[in-house]
mmCIF file of C-alpha atoms and ligand atoms in Angstrom:
data_model
loop_
_atom_site.group_PDB
_atom_site.id
_atom_site.type_symbol
_atom_site.label_atom_id
_atom_site.label_comp_id
_atom_site.label_asym_id
_atom_site.label_seq_id
_atom_site.Cartn_x
_atom_site.Cartn_y
_atom_site.Cartn_z
ATOM 1 C CA MET D 1 125.071 175.519 34.109
ATOM 2 C CA SER D 2 127.936 174.439 31.683
ATOM 3 C CA LEU D 3 130.386 171.704 32.244
ATOM 4 C CA GLU D 4 133.022 174.081 33.206
ATOM 5 C CA LEU D 5 135.854 172.868 35.122
ATOM 6 C CA SER D 6 136.917 174.422 38.656
ATOM 7 C CA LYS D 7 139.163 177.323 38.328
ATOM 8 C CA LYS D 8 141.453 175.922 41.173
ATOM 9 C CA GLY D 9 141.985 172.947 39.563
ATOM 10 C CA LEU D 10 142.924 174.454 36.268
ATOM 11 C CA LEU D 11 145.425 176.621 37.704
ATOM 12 C CA VAL D 12 147.400 173.709 38.824
ATOM 13 C CA LYS D 13 150.187 172.172 36.584
ATOM 14 C CA PRO D 14 150.749 168.400 36.070
ATOM 15 C CA SER D 15 154.240 167.398 37.750
ATOM 16 C CA SER D 16 156.798 167.727 35.325
ATOM 17 C CA THR D 17 159.172 165.270 36.913
ATOM 18 C CA LEU D 18 156.440 162.566 36.303
ATOM 19 C CA ALA D 19 156.275 163.540 32.507
ATOM 20 C CA ILE D 20 160.257 162.876 32.299
ATOM 21 C CA THR D 21 159.771 159.793 34.027
ATOM 22 C CA ALA D 22 156.962 158.531 31.780
ATOM 23 C CA LYS D 23 159.446 159.280 28.523
ATOM 24 C CA ALA D 24 161.959 157.372 30.101
ATOM 25 C CA LYS D 25 159.589 154.460 30.682
ATOM 26 C CA GLU D 26 158.298 154.764 27.266
ATOM 27 C CA LEU D 27 161.879 154.460 25.839
ATOM 28 C CA ARG D 28 162.501 151.550 28.180
ATOM 29 C CA ALA D 29 159.509 149.622 27.102
ATOM 30 C CA LYS D 30 161.088 150.098 23.352
ATOM 31 C CA GLY D 31 164.128 148.004 24.540
ATOM 32 C CA LEU D 32 166.335 151.063 24.753
ATOM 33 C CA ASP D 33 169.066 151.597 27.455
ATOM 34 C CA VAL D 34 167.794 154.598 29.114
ATOM 35 C CA VAL D 35 169.745 155.756 32.360
ATOM 36 C CA GLY D 36 167.250 157.949 34.696
ATOM 37 C CA PHE D 37 168.475 160.550 36.868
ATOM 38 C CA GLY D 38 164.930 161.173 37.594
ATOM 39 C CA ALA D 39 164.099 159.069 40.498
ATOM 40 C CA GLY D 40 162.561 160.659 43.514
ATOM 41 C CA GLU D 41 162.771 157.591 45.431
ATOM 42 C CA PRO D 42 165.345 155.358 46.931
ATOM 43 C CA ASP D 43 166.225 152.419 45.064
ATOM 44 C CA PHE D 44 166.326 150.130 47.714
ATOM 45 C CA ASN D 45 163.693 147.510 48.811
ATOM 46 C CA THR D 46 161.844 148.157 52.022
ATOM 47 C CA PRO D 47 163.620 146.565 54.791
ATOM 48 C CA ASP D 48 162.400 142.792 55.519
ATOM 49 C CA ASN D 49 161.288 143.451 58.934
ATOM 50 C CA ILE D 50 159.049 146.218 57.770
ATOM 51 C CA ASN D 51 157.806 144.026 55.067
ATOM 52 C CA ALA D 52 157.268 140.789 57.342
ATOM 53 C CA THR D 53 155.272 143.033 59.963
ATOM 54 C CA ALA D 54 152.867 144.308 57.319
ATOM 55 C CA ILE D 55 152.371 140.459 56.299
ATOM 56 C CA LYS D 56 151.650 139.614 59.692
ATOM 57 C CA ALA D 57 149.171 142.552 59.969
ATOM 58 C CA ILE D 58 147.065 141.283 56.912
ATOM 59 C CA GLN D 59 147.414 137.832 58.324
ATOM 60 C CA ASP D 60 146.191 139.110 61.926
ATOM 61 C CA GLY D 61 143.400 140.531 59.987
ATOM 62 C CA PHE D 62 144.478 144.286 60.725
ATOM 63 C CA THR D 63 142.570 145.080 57.758
ATOM 64 C CA LYS D 64 139.778 147.467 59.128
ATOM 65 C CA TYR D 65 139.256 151.124 59.547
ATOM 66 C CA THR D 66 141.425 152.645 62.219
ATOM 67 C CA ALA D 67 141.090 155.936 63.832
ATOM 68 C CA ALA D 68 141.012 158.641 61.479
ATOM 69 C CA ALA D 69 144.271 160.418 62.586
ATOM 70 C CA GLY D 70 146.032 157.095 62.829
ATOM 71 C CA THR D 71 146.268 154.334 65.219
ATOM 72 C CA PRO D 72 146.974 155.363 68.963
ATOM 73 C CA GLU D 73 150.210 153.084 68.996
ATOM 74 C CA LEU D 74 151.710 154.724 65.781
ATOM 75 C CA ARG D 75 150.784 158.354 67.136
ATOM 76 C CA LYS D 76 152.476 157.635 70.022
ATOM 77 C CA ALA D 77 155.488 156.287 68.646
ATOM 78 C CA ILE D 78 155.739 159.195 66.266
ATOM 79 C CA SER D 79 155.391 161.364 69.173
ATOM 80 C CA ASN D 80 158.176 159.413 71.017
ATOM 81 C CA LYS D 81 160.342 159.841 67.822
ATOM 82 C CA PHE D 82 159.707 163.188 67.511
ATOM 83 C CA LYS D 83 160.889 163.754 71.277
ATOM 84 C CA THR D 84 163.725 161.594 71.521
ATOM 85 C CA VAL D 85 165.242 161.985 67.671
ATOM 86 C CA ASN D 86 164.151 165.328 67.012
ATOM 87 C CA HIS D 87 163.816 167.046 70.378
ATOM 88 C CA LEU D 88 160.401 168.165 69.281
ATOM 89 C CA ASN D 89 157.797 168.237 72.029
ATOM 90 C CA TYR D 90 154.615 167.119 70.093
ATOM 91 C CA GLU D 91 152.310 164.913 72.264
ATOM 92 C CA PRO D 92 150.286 162.043 70.759
ATOM 93 C CA ASP D 93 147.321 164.248 70.305
ATOM 94 C CA GLN D 94 149.309 166.578 68.245
ATOM 95 C CA VAL D 95 150.289 164.081 65.644
ATOM 96 C CA ILE D 96 148.565 163.251 62.314
ATOM 97 C CA VAL D 97 149.147 160.295 60.263
ATOM 98 C CA SER D 98 148.123 160.787 56.778
ATOM 99 C CA ASN D 99 148.664 159.190 53.077
ATOM 100 C CA GLY D 100 152.081 160.440 52.492
ATOM 101 C CA GLY D 101 153.962 163.431 52.848
ATOM 102 C CA LYS D 102 152.141 165.243 50.125
ATOM 103 C CA HIS D 103 148.855 164.520 51.891
ATOM 104 C CA ALA D 104 150.095 165.730 54.975
ATOM 105 C CA LEU D 105 151.194 169.090 53.367
ATOM 106 C CA THR D 106 147.471 169.302 51.743
ATOM 107 C CA ASN D 107 145.955 168.921 55.033
ATOM 108 C CA ILE D 108 148.293 171.265 56.865
ATOM 109 C CA PHE D 109 147.578 174.169 54.409
ATOM 110 C CA GLU D 110 143.984 173.334 54.200
ATOM 111 C CA ALA D 111 143.674 173.642 58.157
ATOM 112 C CA ILE D 112 145.783 177.121 58.230
ATOM 113 C CA LEU D 113 144.868 179.004 54.990
ATOM 114 C CA ASN D 114 142.242 181.410 54.054
ATOM 115 C CA PRO D 115 141.529 182.696 50.743
ATOM 116 C CA GLY D 116 144.447 184.946 49.769
ATOM 117 C CA ASP D 117 146.941 184.084 52.413
ATOM 118 C CA GLU D 118 150.342 184.197 51.469
ATOM 119 C CA VAL D 119 153.021 181.159 51.796
ATOM 120 C CA ILE D 120 156.533 182.289 51.344
ATOM 121 C CA ILE D 121 158.378 179.705 49.483
ATOM 122 C CA PRO D 122 162.341 179.816 49.108
ATOM 123 C CA THR D 123 163.277 179.171 45.501
ATOM 124 C CA PRO D 124 164.395 176.816 44.302
ATOM 125 C CA PHE D 125 161.703 174.811 45.708
ATOM 126 C CA TRP D 126 160.079 171.174 45.433
ATOM 127 C CA LEU D 127 157.516 171.615 42.710
ATOM 128 C CA SER D 128 154.421 170.618 44.388
ATOM 129 C CA TYR D 129 154.655 173.279 47.282
ATOM 130 C CA PRO D 130 153.284 176.121 44.966
ATOM 131 C CA GLU D 131 150.644 173.743 43.533
ATOM 132 C CA ILE D 132 149.404 172.520 46.657
ATOM 133 C CA VAL D 133 149.203 176.024 48.221
ATOM 134 C CA LYS D 134 147.157 177.220 45.228
ATOM 135 C CA LEU D 135 144.836 174.156 45.673
ATOM 136 C CA GLU D 136 143.931 175.448 49.433
ATOM 137 C CA ASP D 137 143.330 178.749 48.119
ATOM 138 C CA GLY D 138 146.708 180.323 49.210
ATOM 139 C CA VAL D 139 149.070 182.691 47.292
ATOM 140 C CA PRO D 140 152.782 181.297 46.975
ATOM 141 C CA VAL D 141 155.346 184.032 47.319
ATOM 142 C CA PHE D 142 158.654 183.351 45.790
ATOM 143 C CA VAL D 143 161.859 184.331 47.155
ATOM 144 C CA ARG D 144 164.986 183.564 45.076
ATOM 145 C CA CYS D 145 167.832 182.078 46.844
ATOM 146 C CA ASP D 146 170.963 182.175 44.738
ATOM 147 C CA ALA D 147 174.230 179.656 44.185
ATOM 148 C CA SER D 148 176.068 182.589 46.450
ATOM 149 C CA GLN D 149 174.123 181.887 49.626
ATOM 150 C CA ASN D 150 173.714 178.011 48.705
ATOM 151 C CA TYR D 151 170.413 178.173 47.597
ATOM 152 C CA LYS D 152 169.170 179.019 51.096
ATOM 153 C CA ILE D 153 166.924 181.944 52.247
ATOM 154 C CA THR D 154 168.489 184.752 54.575
ATOM 155 C CA PRO D 155 166.426 185.966 57.367
ATOM 156 C CA GLU D 156 166.494 189.594 55.898
ATOM 157 C CA GLN D 157 164.908 188.057 52.949
ATOM 158 C CA LEU D 158 162.437 186.145 54.922
ATOM 159 C CA ALA D 159 161.543 189.526 56.803
ATOM 160 C CA ALA D 160 161.360 191.522 53.682
ATOM 161 C CA ALA D 161 159.048 188.883 51.905
ATOM 162 C CA CYS D 162 156.448 189.302 54.790
ATOM 163 C CA THR D 163 153.333 191.141 54.325
ATOM 164 C CA GLU D 164 150.023 191.682 56.302
ATOM 165 C CA LYS D 165 148.709 188.430 54.463
ATOM 166 C CA THR D 166 151.740 186.310 55.090
ATOM 167 C CA LYS D 167 150.448 183.252 56.803
ATOM 168 C CA ALA D 168 153.252 180.514 56.392
ATOM 169 C CA PHE D 169 156.969 180.003 55.451
ATOM 170 C CA VAL D 170 157.876 176.480 54.003
ATOM 171 C CA LEU D 171 161.251 175.400 54.979
ATOM 172 C CA ASN D 172 162.914 172.195 53.381
ATOM 173 C CA SER D 173 165.953 171.104 54.826
ATOM 174 C CA PRO D 174 167.503 168.809 53.782
ATOM 175 C CA ASN D 175 166.338 170.259 50.416
ATOM 176 C CA ASN D 176 164.961 168.814 47.240
ATOM 177 C CA PRO D 177 166.205 169.974 44.708
ATOM 178 C CA THR D 178 169.449 171.492 46.030
ATOM 179 C CA GLY D 179 170.548 168.978 48.686
ATOM 180 C CA MET D 180 171.638 172.003 50.893
ATOM 181 C CA VAL D 181 170.827 171.603 54.864
ATOM 182 C CA TYR D 182 170.337 174.579 57.279
ATOM 183 C CA SER D 183 172.719 174.710 59.942
ATOM 184 C CA LYS D 184 171.541 175.511 63.511
ATOM 185 C CA ALA D 185 172.720 179.018 63.414
ATOM 186 C CA GLU D 186 170.804 179.728 60.145
ATOM 187 C CA LEU D 187 167.530 178.193 61.590
ATOM 188 C CA GLU D 188 167.686 180.229 64.875
ATOM 189 C CA ALA D 189 168.119 183.443 62.761
ATOM 190 C CA LEU D 190 165.162 182.421 60.796
ATOM 191 C CA ALA D 191 163.146 181.578 63.892
ATOM 192 C CA LYS D 192 163.384 184.914 65.167
ATOM 193 C CA VAL D 193 161.754 186.132 62.123
ATOM 194 C CA ILE D 194 159.297 183.781 62.464
ATOM 195 C CA VAL D 195 158.203 184.459 65.930
ATOM 196 C CA GLU D 196 158.628 188.388 65.263
ATOM 197 C CA LYS D 197 156.467 188.005 62.472
ATOM 198 C CA ASP D 198 153.984 185.829 64.121
ATOM 199 C CA ILE D 199 153.705 183.413 60.927
ATOM 200 C CA TYR D 200 153.684 179.647 60.667
ATOM 201 C CA VAL D 201 156.595 177.714 59.621
ATOM 202 C CA ILE D 202 156.039 174.419 57.805
ATOM 203 C CA SER D 203 159.016 172.444 58.167
ATOM 204 C CA ASP D 204 159.075 169.693 55.838
ATOM 205 C CA GLU D 205 161.875 167.171 57.210
ATOM 206 C CA ILE D 206 161.297 164.168 54.842
ATOM 207 C CA TYR D 207 165.089 164.004 53.950
ATOM 208 C CA GLU D 208 165.879 163.838 57.736
ATOM 209 C CA TYR D 209 168.144 160.767 57.734
ATOM 210 C CA LEU D 210 169.813 161.163 54.358
ATOM 211 C CA THR D 211 172.683 164.020 55.583
ATOM 212 C CA TYR D 212 176.322 163.456 55.020
ATOM 213 C CA ASP D 213 179.936 164.754 55.908
ATOM 214 C CA GLY D 214 178.700 164.751 59.607
ATOM 215 C CA GLU D 215 175.874 167.433 58.774
ATOM 216 C CA GLN D 216 172.809 166.512 61.005
ATOM 217 C CA MET D 217 169.441 167.886 60.266
ATOM 218 C CA VAL D 218 168.052 170.503 63.084
ATOM 219 C CA SER D 219 164.537 170.699 63.630
ATOM 220 C CA ILE D 220 163.658 174.205 63.880
ATOM 221 C CA GLY D 221 160.496 173.578 66.264
ATOM 222 C CA SER D 222 163.522 172.114 68.615
ATOM 223 C CA LEU D 223 164.953 175.511 69.034
ATOM 224 C CA ASN D 224 162.683 176.913 71.629
ATOM 225 C CA ASP D 225 158.961 176.996 73.003
ATOM 226 C CA GLU D 226 158.190 180.210 71.059
ATOM 227 C CA ILE D 227 159.157 178.917 67.739
ATOM 228 C CA LEU D 228 157.623 175.636 68.403
ATOM 229 C CA ALA D 229 154.007 177.218 68.878
ATOM 230 C CA HIS D 230 154.696 178.623 65.243
ATOM 231 C CA THR D 231 155.998 175.099 63.836
ATOM 232 C CA ILE D 232 154.255 172.545 61.869
ATOM 233 C CA THR D 233 156.422 169.793 60.982
ATOM 234 C CA CYS D 234 156.080 167.666 58.212
ATOM 235 C CA ASN D 235 157.833 164.235 57.454
ATOM 236 C CA GLY D 236 157.146 160.646 56.255
ATOM 237 C CA MET D 237 158.172 157.129 55.954
ATOM 238 C CA ALA D 238 159.026 157.425 52.094
ATOM 239 C CA LYS D 239 162.700 158.339 51.724
ATOM 240 C CA GLY D 240 164.313 157.369 54.976
ATOM 241 C CA TYR D 241 162.632 154.005 55.192
ATOM 242 C CA ALA D 242 162.393 153.446 51.192
ATOM 243 C CA MET D 243 158.577 153.302 51.622
ATOM 244 C CA THR D 244 157.547 155.339 48.887
ATOM 245 C CA GLY D 245 154.554 153.092 47.777
ATOM 246 C CA TRP D 246 153.079 152.599 51.258
ATOM 247 C CA ARG D 247 152.030 156.197 51.490
ATOM 248 C CA ILE D 248 152.554 157.154 54.927
ATOM 249 C CA GLY D 249 153.419 160.654 56.080
ATOM 250 C CA TYR D 250 153.070 162.646 59.413
ATOM 251 C CA THR D 251 152.506 165.927 61.031
ATOM 252 C CA GLY D 252 153.331 167.389 64.462
ATOM 253 C CA ALA D 253 151.652 170.543 65.061
ATOM 254 C CA PRO D 254 150.210 173.138 67.643
ATOM 255 C CA LYS D 255 147.170 171.349 69.288
ATOM 256 C CA ALA D 256 144.697 173.795 67.614
ATOM 257 C CA VAL D 257 146.164 172.980 64.226
ATOM 258 C CA ALA D 258 146.173 169.322 64.661
ATOM 259 C CA LYS D 259 142.567 168.936 65.820
ATOM 260 C CA VAL D 260 141.410 170.953 62.614
ATOM 261 C CA MET D 261 143.757 168.612 60.604
ATOM 262 C CA ALA D 262 142.026 165.654 62.221
ATOM 263 C CA SER D 263 138.636 166.941 61.408
ATOM 264 C CA ILE D 264 139.572 167.545 58.059
ATOM 265 C CA GLN D 265 141.050 163.790 57.381
ATOM 266 C CA SER D 266 138.034 162.223 59.002
ATOM 267 C CA HIS D 267 135.711 163.502 56.158
ATOM 268 C CA GLN D 268 138.416 163.606 53.308
ATOM 269 C CA THR D 269 140.204 160.359 53.601
ATOM 270 C CA SER D 270 139.604 158.802 56.786
ATOM 271 C CA ASN D 271 142.715 156.733 58.228
ATOM 272 C CA PRO D 272 145.420 156.375 56.056
ATOM 273 C CA ASN D 273 145.893 152.496 54.975
ATOM 274 C CA SER D 274 145.798 150.196 58.048
ATOM 275 C CA VAL D 275 148.483 147.805 56.987
ATOM 276 C CA ALA D 276 150.817 150.448 56.291
ATOM 277 C CA GLN D 277 150.500 152.279 59.585
ATOM 278 C CA MET D 278 151.521 148.872 61.095
ATOM 279 C CA ALA D 279 154.657 148.849 58.846
ATOM 280 C CA SER D 280 155.631 152.238 59.824
ATOM 281 C CA LEU D 281 155.166 151.407 63.520
ATOM 282 C CA GLU D 282 157.774 148.817 62.717
ATOM 283 C CA ALA D 283 159.783 151.069 60.644
ATOM 284 C CA ILE D 284 159.836 153.646 63.605
ATOM 285 C CA THR D 285 160.330 151.239 66.845
ATOM 286 C CA GLY D 286 162.235 148.521 65.221
ATOM 287 C CA PRO D 287 165.876 148.061 64.290
ATOM 288 C CA GLN D 288 167.336 151.253 62.346
ATOM 289 C CA GLU D 289 170.335 149.711 60.692
ATOM 290 C CA SER D 290 169.085 149.660 57.377
ATOM 291 C CA VAL D 291 168.507 153.606 57.226
ATOM 292 C CA GLY D 292 172.433 153.694 57.933
ATOM 293 C CA ILE D 293 173.313 151.355 55.390
ATOM 294 C CA MET D 294 171.082 153.007 52.528
ATOM 295 C CA ARG D 295 172.604 156.451 53.558
ATOM 296 C CA GLN D 296 176.154 155.029 53.126
ATOM 297 C CA GLU D 297 175.559 153.807 49.611
ATOM 298 C CA PHE D 298 173.752 157.180 48.733
ATOM 299 C CA ASP D 299 176.842 158.977 50.183
ATOM 300 C CA ARG D 300 179.253 156.985 48.068
ATOM 301 C CA ARG D 301 177.108 157.939 45.136
ATOM 302 C CA ARG D 302 177.037 161.585 46.133
ATOM 303 C CA LEU D 303 180.763 161.820 46.486
ATOM 304 C CA TYR D 304 181.047 160.000 42.871
ATOM 305 C CA MET D 305 178.506 162.381 41.027
ATOM 306 C CA PHE D 306 180.000 165.603 42.604
ATOM 307 C CA ASP D 307 183.441 164.614 41.594
ATOM 308 C CA ARG D 308 182.423 163.848 37.935
ATOM 309 C CA ILE D 309 180.208 166.713 37.463
ATOM 310 C CA SER D 310 182.677 169.189 38.797
ATOM 311 C CA LYS D 311 185.031 168.375 36.227
ATOM 312 C CA MET D 312 182.581 168.513 33.452
ATOM 313 C CA PRO D 313 182.452 171.561 30.907
ATOM 314 C CA HIS D 314 179.702 174.359 30.853
ATOM 315 C CA VAL D 315 178.132 173.169 34.052
ATOM 316 C CA SER D 316 178.786 173.944 37.892
ATOM 317 C CA THR D 317 177.446 172.357 41.030
ATOM 318 C CA ILE D 318 177.606 172.935 44.905
ATOM 319 C CA CYS D 319 178.475 169.778 46.874
ATOM 320 C CA PRO D 320 175.005 168.586 48.347
ATOM 321 C CA ARG D 321 175.065 167.835 51.958
ATOM 322 C CA GLY D 322 171.350 166.092 52.199
ATOM 323 C CA ALA D 323 168.710 164.188 50.259
ATOM 324 C CA PHE D 324 169.581 162.328 47.212
ATOM 325 C CA TYR D 325 169.949 165.091 44.401
ATOM 326 C CA VAL D 326 172.748 167.248 42.667
ATOM 327 C CA PHE D 327 171.509 170.705 41.461
ATOM 328 C CA VAL D 328 173.295 171.491 38.548
ATOM 329 C CA ASP D 329 173.759 175.112 37.190
ATOM 330 C CA ILE D 330 173.612 174.751 33.257
ATOM 331 C CA SER D 331 173.324 178.468 32.585
ATOM 332 C CA LYS D 332 176.461 178.437 30.504
ATOM 333 C CA ALA D 333 175.367 175.681 28.405
ATOM 334 C CA LEU D 334 172.328 177.320 27.594
ATOM 335 C CA GLU D 335 174.121 180.080 25.955
ATOM 336 C CA LEU D 336 175.833 177.520 23.633
ATOM 337 C CA SER D 337 174.837 175.601 20.685
ATOM 338 C CA TYR D 338 174.227 171.799 19.747
ATOM 339 C CA ASN D 339 174.385 170.694 16.219
ATOM 340 C CA GLY D 340 174.278 174.580 14.840
ATOM 341 C CA LYS D 341 171.048 175.276 17.306
ATOM 342 C CA LYS D 342 171.380 177.159 20.425
ATOM 343 C CA ILE D 343 169.718 175.028 23.334
ATOM 344 C CA GLU D 344 168.042 178.116 25.028
ATOM 345 C CA THR D 345 165.957 176.267 27.788
ATOM 346 C CA CYS D 346 166.337 173.761 30.166
ATOM 347 C CA ALA D 347 163.550 171.503 28.805
ATOM 348 C CA GLU D 348 165.109 171.430 25.439
ATOM 349 C CA PHE D 349 168.425 170.758 27.243
ATOM 350 C CA ALA D 350 166.620 167.623 28.836
ATOM 351 C CA ARG D 351 164.777 166.937 25.632
ATOM 352 C CA ILE D 352 168.125 166.401 23.669
ATOM 353 C CA LEU D 353 169.498 164.475 26.497
ATOM 354 C CA ILE D 354 166.826 161.959 26.893
ATOM 355 C CA GLU D 355 165.864 161.401 23.012
ATOM 356 C CA GLU D 356 169.717 161.562 21.570
ATOM 357 C CA TYR D 357 171.712 160.206 24.663
ATOM 358 C CA LEU D 358 169.085 158.028 26.448
ATOM 359 C CA THR D 359 169.480 160.007 29.707
ATOM 360 C CA ALA D 360 166.623 161.496 31.763
ATOM 361 C CA VAL D 361 167.339 164.399 34.006
ATOM 362 C CA ILE D 362 164.808 166.774 35.695
ATOM 363 C CA PRO D 363 164.717 170.243 34.019
ATOM 364 C CA CYS D 364 163.944 172.588 37.035
ATOM 365 C CA ALA D 365 161.861 175.527 35.647
ATOM 366 C CA ASP D 366 159.137 173.901 37.586
ATOM 367 C CA PHE D 367 161.249 174.213 40.611
ATOM 368 C CA GLY D 368 161.481 177.766 40.063
ATOM 369 C CA PHE D 369 165.211 177.670 38.678
ATOM 370 C CA ALA D 370 165.082 177.552 34.629
ATOM 371 C CA ASP D 371 168.804 177.411 34.212
ATOM 372 C CA HIS D 372 169.415 174.272 36.186
ATOM 373 C CA ILE D 373 168.648 170.646 36.232
ATOM 374 C CA ARG D 374 168.389 167.968 39.194
ATOM 375 C CA LEU D 375 170.225 164.631 38.917
ATOM 376 C CA SER D 376 169.161 161.941 41.474
ATOM 377 C CA TYR D 377 171.498 159.489 42.776
ATOM 378 C CA ALA D 378 169.037 157.055 43.746
ATOM 379 C CA ILE D 379 170.199 154.593 41.189
ATOM 380 C CA SER D 380 173.201 152.121 41.039
ATOM 381 C CA ILE D 381 176.656 153.545 41.021
ATOM 382 C CA GLU D 382 176.967 151.529 37.430
ATOM 383 C CA GLN D 383 173.940 153.594 36.012
ATOM 384 C CA ILE D 384 175.335 156.799 37.404
ATOM 385 C CA GLU D 385 178.599 156.108 35.815
ATOM 386 C CA LYS D 386 176.938 155.321 32.431
ATOM 387 C CA GLY D 387 174.616 158.422 32.625
ATOM 388 C CA LEU D 388 177.497 160.705 33.392
ATOM 389 C CA ASN D 389 179.494 159.470 30.519
ATOM 390 C CA ARG D 390 176.610 160.275 28.154
ATOM 391 C CA ILE D 391 176.130 163.590 29.731
ATOM 392 C CA GLU D 392 179.806 164.521 29.426
ATOM 393 C CA GLU D 393 179.702 163.395 25.973
ATOM 394 C CA PHE D 394 176.519 165.819 25.084
ATOM 395 C CA LEU D 395 178.573 168.707 27.112
ATOM 396 C CA ASN D 396 181.663 168.210 25.047
ATOM 397 C CA LYS D 397 179.741 168.783 21.769
ATOM 398 C CA LEU D 398 178.362 172.157 22.472
ATOM 399 C CA GLN D 399 179.652 175.113 20.975
HETATM 400 N N1 PLP S 401 158.352 166.702 50.663
HETATM 401 C C1 PLP S 401 159.533 166.857 49.634
HETATM 402 C C2 PLP S 401 160.521 167.577 49.785
HETATM 403 C C3 PLP S 401 159.626 165.604 48.598
HETATM 404 O O1 PLP S 401 160.618 165.729 48.050
HETATM 405 C C4 PLP S 401 158.599 164.622 48.673
HETATM 406 C C5 PLP S 401 158.626 163.838 47.589
HETATM 407 O O2 PLP S 401 159.359 163.944 46.655
HETATM 408 C C6 PLP S 401 157.433 164.852 49.722
HETATM 409 C C7 PLP S 401 157.567 165.801 50.510
HETATM 410 C C8 PLP S 401 156.251 164.038 49.556
HETATM 411 O O3 PLP S 401 156.696 162.451 50.026
HETATM 412 P P1 PLP S 401 155.456 161.741 49.654
HETATM 413 O O4 PLP S 401 154.272 162.009 49.555
HETATM 414 O O5 PLP S 401 156.108 160.350 49.103
HETATM 415 O O6 PLP S 401 155.426 160.930 51.434
#
């Protein structure tokens, strides 16, 4: 034997978004005034009613193991929410509560993938999808979706990417990093292909409450019974309720899939945190006003960001309709020089911005688009204004 590490583990890339965030933290610790557009989490506090419920749960001694797939009350509440909000018919035994959306996705892929199975991932993508697929012995298959198609996959592209090995297709609407939202008509066209090819669609709906301009997220599984039988819906408390640290995600799946997921979870992690489950029950069943208040504030920032960036030189963007990100095309800037040196890569673009302009942005090579950056507007409007001024100053110096 040797002390060699697993091939699978070595294949996984560390998260580049966390690396930029770490750099920003390091500079802040030195007392520097850094603006961070890297955040992947709401800057709001978890609403008071949710916090109070968690405190009471601790005081009441709700601190023991629960059922591995989640408490019956929470699974029932999620099933109700799926039915009333998303028009998805998942019974409580089709609901699995996990330790965050990432864990839900990991369980899903573990439940459905055999070695070599292909998973179609429209590009750009949230950077964890391919890494999780690889960890679960799958093969990510990337399909490039350009700005001219609003970064959304077309049914023709999906059909063309399917092979005999295709097991699943990952759909993320509202989308990280693009902020795009698929319309009902677009989903209907994709659903036809999914049913025809007899593959799963993993619908990641974690940004469901963050839509703007009258846009509403449509759950692909709500379209008809045939597509529901092919749909695994993944969601979580993190983004809509400002609960990133509580680590609760959930899945609605066909019965057979849910059963396997529950078995896997029962050995790997057991139940998600009992107190966080109680807090999530309150989030889902309690007053919903705070969700609307957060969305309104995000909307105000989104419009400001879009307006400012649209007027900047050497970059372009499409108005986002969901989530809290602006996806910026910097391909023209990458052809230019800064202080006599060509920039060339988005990582270099981001490095100059953080080191010389104290502004953190996410270079999107690991999101599959090496000539784009992602800016999050989960920071105050004052910070946004300051950061955009700095980016503009930098862009104005490119030649
Ligand atoms: N899905 C998408 C598209 C995300 O952006 C994230 C987090 O950034 C997640 C899932 C996972 O969320 P969490 O594991 O924090 O619940």
